[in-house]
XYZ file of C-alpha atoms in Angstrom:
355
model
C -17.260 31.879 54.217
C -18.021 28.300 53.205
C -20.523 25.773 54.484
C -19.656 22.728 52.373
C -19.403 20.559 55.501
C -22.833 21.601 56.776
C -24.666 18.599 55.366
C -27.642 16.958 57.037
C -25.516 14.061 58.311
C -22.813 16.335 59.747
C -25.418 18.544 61.394
C -27.010 15.415 62.914
C -23.652 14.450 64.409
C -23.242 17.935 65.909
C -26.767 17.938 67.349
C -26.412 14.513 68.941
C -23.034 15.443 70.391
C -24.617 18.406 72.171
C -27.095 16.398 74.292
C -26.568 14.350 77.443
C -24.306 11.360 76.716
C -26.692 8.845 78.316
C -29.590 9.897 76.030
C -30.453 7.356 73.361
C -30.036 8.803 69.848
C -30.100 5.615 67.813
C -32.010 5.472 64.548
C -35.735 5.214 65.182
C -35.718 7.024 68.519
C -37.728 10.192 69.119
C -34.497 12.222 69.350
C -33.293 10.806 66.034
C -36.580 11.636 64.297
C -36.736 15.200 65.638
C -33.065 15.915 64.930
C -33.282 14.532 61.395
C -36.049 16.958 60.427
C -34.260 19.868 62.075
C -30.953 18.957 60.409
C -32.614 18.987 56.985
C -33.931 22.502 57.620
C -30.549 23.651 58.937
C -28.887 22.303 55.777
C -31.259 24.388 53.640
C -30.509 27.439 55.780
C -26.756 26.980 55.324
C -27.228 26.703 51.551
C -29.136 30.000 51.613
C -26.444 31.571 53.801
C -23.765 30.529 51.324
C -25.726 32.112 48.471
C -26.120 35.306 50.500
C -22.390 35.301 51.202
C -21.504 34.778 47.526
C -23.861 37.513 46.375
C -22.282 39.953 48.809
C -19.100 40.142 46.716
C -18.803 41.470 43.175
C -16.407 38.677 42.190
C -18.914 35.911 43.011
C -22.342 37.573 42.805
C -24.909 36.373 40.294
C -26.078 38.845 37.641
C -29.040 40.183 39.616
C -26.993 41.001 42.716
C -23.978 42.206 40.726
C -26.232 44.767 39.033
C -27.582 45.901 42.413
C -24.081 46.238 43.844
C -22.747 48.130 40.830
C -25.769 50.421 40.797
C -24.606 51.830 44.140
C -21.685 53.368 42.228
C -23.767 54.461 39.273
C -22.577 51.617 37.024
C -25.069 49.596 35.002
C -24.714 46.963 32.259
C -24.636 48.301 28.734
C -28.038 47.782 27.160
C -28.455 46.319 23.697
C -28.509 49.059 21.046
C -29.982 49.555 17.577
C -28.009 49.293 14.358
C -28.187 52.290 12.022
C -27.814 51.855 8.256
C -27.480 54.097 5.239
C -30.119 53.073 2.706
C -30.819 54.088 -0.878
C -34.236 54.208 -2.544
C -35.598 54.878 -6.015
C -37.930 57.580 -4.686
C -38.218 60.046 -1.820
C -39.518 58.589 1.438
C -40.887 60.230 4.567
C -39.203 60.425 7.948
C -40.638 57.665 10.203
C -41.476 55.487 7.187
C -41.049 51.843 8.179
C -39.684 48.894 6.229
C -39.234 45.176 6.695
C -36.401 42.948 5.527
C -36.105 39.328 6.562
C -37.279 39.117 10.176
C -36.262 42.699 10.998
C -37.973 46.068 10.680
C -36.453 49.503 10.135
C -37.589 53.086 10.598
C -36.339 56.119 8.679
C -34.806 58.666 11.071
C -33.013 61.158 8.814
C -32.496 62.198 5.207
C -28.790 62.202 4.272
C -28.943 63.257 0.615
C -31.447 62.883 -2.188
C -32.741 59.283 -2.153
C -30.324 58.378 0.676
C -31.538 58.015 4.275
C -30.623 56.781 7.731
C -32.595 53.737 8.814
C -32.574 52.418 12.365
C -33.240 48.753 12.988
C -36.145 48.582 15.429
C -34.857 45.367 17.006
C -31.916 45.791 19.373
C -28.815 43.613 19.329
C -26.152 42.476 16.909
C -28.647 40.822 14.563
C -29.247 44.278 13.144
C -25.622 44.456 11.962
C -26.259 41.811 9.306
C -27.290 43.153 5.914
C -30.758 41.969 4.945
C -32.561 41.547 1.643
C -34.323 44.335 -0.235
C -36.447 46.629 1.897
C -40.230 46.310 1.703
C -42.435 49.231 2.851
C -44.749 48.330 5.708
C -47.219 50.966 4.491
C -47.830 52.008 0.886
C -45.348 54.515 -0.616
C -46.332 56.058 -3.945
C -43.788 55.311 -6.676
C -41.785 52.898 -4.550
C -39.868 50.258 -6.497
C -36.746 49.413 -4.539
C -34.759 50.130 -1.399
C -31.462 48.670 -0.230
C -29.281 48.792 2.868
C -25.923 50.134 1.675
C -23.642 50.779 4.653
C -23.706 50.004 8.365
C -23.217 53.433 9.943
C -23.544 52.568 13.633
C -23.087 48.916 14.612
C -25.383 47.645 17.342
C -24.130 45.813 20.391
C -25.852 43.132 22.408
C -26.681 43.418 26.089
C -23.462 43.336 28.095
C -22.708 39.810 29.269
C -22.415 39.150 32.989
C -18.688 38.372 33.027
C -17.892 41.364 30.813
C -19.910 43.599 33.130
C -18.201 42.103 36.184
C -14.751 42.762 34.705
C -15.693 46.343 33.794
C -17.139 47.025 37.234
C -14.075 45.650 39.018
C -11.709 47.618 36.779
C -13.617 50.864 37.407
C -13.603 50.303 41.153
C -9.897 49.440 41.145
C -8.967 52.458 39.026
C -9.158 56.118 39.906
C -12.674 57.466 40.136
C -13.945 59.242 37.031
C -14.151 63.019 37.522
C -13.266 66.378 36.013
C -12.150 65.129 32.610
C -9.602 62.575 33.809
C -8.754 59.473 31.798
C -11.307 57.319 33.608
C -14.080 59.795 32.828
C -13.286 59.980 29.118
C -13.135 56.204 28.929
C -16.544 55.973 30.605
C -17.949 58.602 28.223
C -16.697 56.749 25.155
C -18.004 53.363 26.229
C -21.496 54.758 26.771
C -21.750 56.021 23.186
C -23.645 53.753 20.811
C -21.355 52.096 18.299
C -18.158 52.381 20.375
C -16.427 49.155 21.406
C -12.971 50.225 22.613
C -10.848 53.357 22.893
C -7.403 54.743 23.694
C -6.956 58.193 25.185
C -3.859 60.367 24.722
C -3.248 63.362 26.950
C -2.111 66.840 26.024
C 1.656 67.160 25.477
C 4.054 70.073 25.101
C 3.884 69.637 21.330
C 0.192 68.776 21.010
C -2.339 70.814 22.993
C -5.267 68.552 22.185
C -6.600 65.354 23.732
C -6.777 62.587 21.149
C -9.097 59.604 21.440
C -8.806 56.686 19.019
C -11.590 54.121 18.985
C -13.002 50.937 17.469
C -16.652 50.357 16.700
C -18.734 47.898 18.698
C -17.769 45.052 16.350
C -14.083 45.843 17.073
C -13.432 47.100 13.563
C -12.214 50.433 12.227
C -15.182 52.835 12.467
C -16.520 54.557 9.372
C -16.380 58.334 8.919
C -20.037 58.769 9.854
C -19.561 57.104 13.230
C -16.380 59.116 13.874
C -18.342 62.297 13.165
C -21.223 61.200 15.406
C -18.884 60.424 18.303
C -17.097 63.769 17.827
C -20.454 65.563 18.144
C -21.170 63.803 21.428
C -17.750 64.372 22.982
C -16.605 67.779 21.668
C -18.479 69.164 18.639
C -16.440 70.676 15.805
C -16.819 74.463 15.857
C -17.356 74.453 19.622
C -14.306 72.522 20.760
C -13.066 73.455 24.208
C -16.316 75.199 25.129
C -17.851 72.304 27.054
C -20.672 71.931 24.515
C -20.320 68.142 24.558
C -19.337 65.584 27.165
C -15.746 66.858 27.293
C -14.759 69.157 30.137
C -14.642 72.868 29.363
C -11.221 74.015 28.045
C -10.536 70.454 26.865
C -10.125 70.247 23.090
C -10.752 66.644 22.065
C -10.187 65.075 18.651
C -11.954 61.790 17.905
C -10.021 59.541 15.532
C -10.535 56.115 14.008
C -8.187 53.295 14.899
C -6.626 52.147 11.633
C -6.509 48.669 10.127
C -3.297 47.040 8.907
C -3.669 44.306 6.326
C -1.640 41.205 7.176
C -0.504 39.013 4.303
C 0.163 35.440 5.439
C 2.451 33.086 3.523
C 3.189 29.602 4.846
C 4.181 26.114 3.832
C 1.007 24.192 4.629
C 0.869 20.409 4.585
C -2.572 19.189 3.554
C -4.017 15.776 4.340
C -4.957 13.300 1.621
C -8.382 13.954 0.159
C -8.281 17.730 0.634
C -7.151 20.649 -1.506
C -6.102 24.133 -0.428
C -9.134 25.535 -2.231
C -11.341 23.320 -0.029
C -9.702 24.574 3.172
C -9.067 28.246 2.410
C -12.423 29.544 3.684
C -11.994 27.689 6.998
C -8.437 29.003 7.377
C -9.673 32.539 6.739
C -12.356 32.102 9.396
C -9.790 30.898 11.950
C -7.468 33.827 11.229
C -10.393 36.249 11.494
C -11.177 34.774 14.913
C -7.591 35.266 16.099
C -7.484 38.826 14.779
C -10.788 39.592 16.525
C -9.245 38.458 19.829
C -6.352 40.843 19.203
C -8.721 43.701 18.372
C -10.622 43.131 21.612
C -7.337 43.428 23.531
C -6.224 46.609 21.690
C -7.661 48.999 24.288
C -5.428 47.597 27.039
C -2.268 47.011 24.989
C 0.363 49.554 24.009
C 0.800 47.741 20.703
C -0.773 44.652 19.202
C 1.648 41.913 18.190
C 0.516 39.390 15.590
C 2.359 36.227 16.584
C 3.438 33.581 14.109
C 2.843 30.868 16.714
C -0.809 31.889 17.048
C -1.242 32.223 13.280
C 0.157 28.720 12.793
C -2.106 27.345 15.522
C -5.171 28.973 13.959
C -4.459 27.550 10.507
C -3.436 24.135 11.864
C -6.759 23.859 13.737
C -8.563 23.470 10.400
C -9.558 19.875 9.731
C -7.506 18.606 6.807
C -4.362 20.608 7.601
C -1.513 18.535 9.037
C 1.275 21.072 9.534
C 2.177 24.754 9.073
C 5.791 25.904 8.650
C 7.940 28.789 7.399
C 5.224 31.349 8.034
C 5.822 34.940 6.954
C 3.727 37.952 7.954
C 3.865 40.767 5.415
C 6.934 39.163 3.891
C 8.964 38.576 7.077
C 9.284 35.366 9.101
C 8.858 37.087 12.464
C 6.120 38.430 14.701
C 4.445 41.571 13.392
C 4.330 44.595 15.726
C 1.569 47.022 14.776
C 1.289 50.757 15.288
C -0.215 51.643 18.713
C -3.426 52.747 17.007
C -3.822 49.894 14.540
C -5.532 46.520 14.531
C -4.836 43.622 12.145
C -7.154 42.622 9.331
C -6.693 39.542 7.207
C -5.033 39.984 3.860
C -4.380 37.112 1.474
C -3.337 33.700 2.793
C -0.902 31.991 0.442
C -0.134 28.289 0.663
C 3.485 27.734 -0.401
C 4.370 24.320 -1.771
C-alpha cells in the first residue's frame, strides 16, 4: 500500500472535484480556505497510514515494531554480552574482587588455578574483547603488585543490529519450526550461547551415531578450548551425554567442536606507485586481507565450503593506496582459488611481494 500521490495539492484537487461544478473554488474563496486546511490534515493522516502499513510487515518494519512482531514467535534480538578473560596475578585474590583497566572494569567470577582467575568485563559489548593495560584493584588487596589479562576466553558480542535481526527472524520463519531436537532447534540453541557466532550441525549417520556441531566464536574466529568446553556443558555435558542434562534432546549425543583455521600464504607480483615501498604498504594490505577473510568467515555457516578467490584477494590488495596492480597471485603455492575444508575458515598467513 502506497500513498505517495496523497499530497496536499492532489487531495485539494480531489476535494474540489467532489463538489457541485458551479461552486466557486478559486484561491481565496471560503471553500478553498476550508479545503486547504483539511487537505493538510489528510496528508498527515496518509503519512501515518503509510508508516502503519510499513510497520505491519517484517521486511519493512522499523526496529521497535520488528521486535514486537518477532516477539509473537518468541524471537528477540540478541543482547550485548560480557567478555570473559583469563587473568594472572602475583597474589591470591577473592571472588567478586573488582579491577579497572583503561575505561573498563572487571569482576572476578572464578578461580582457575593458583594465581589464575576468570574475570568478566562489567561493560557489555565488543569493547570488552580488546586487551587493556595492567589491572588496578578498585579496593585494596593485601600484597597486590600486578595483574594482567592473558587470554580472551569468551568474546563478547554487541547488541544485534536491526538488519541482522530482521534477516535472522525472516530465516527462522521461512525455515522449519524449531522443535524436538531438529536442526533448527540446535541452531537456535547455539546462537543463544554467549561467545558463539556461527555453527554447522551434522546429523547422525550409519557410521557415526553422534550429532556433531562445529562453531565459531562471536568474533568469527576459531574458539579456544575453554569456550568449546563451556558450550559443551550447555548443550550436552561430558559424562551425561544423551541423558538430556543440557539443552540437547534426550537420547541425542552431541559433540561440540571448534571450526579450524587454515593459514593462507599469499604470493603476488605487486606493482607499487612511486614514492611508496612494500614495507610502507604491508600493514594496510594485511588489514584489507583480514577484512576479506572476515567476510568469508561470516558466510561459513551457510556455505558448504569456503572458497578463497584470487580475484577477491587481488581486489583487496589493489584497494590499498599506493598499489597500482596485482598479478600472478598464488594461494598456498598455487595460482588458483583455494577451496577449504567444510569446517575451516581462512586466516592470513604471510603476504609476499614478488618482484
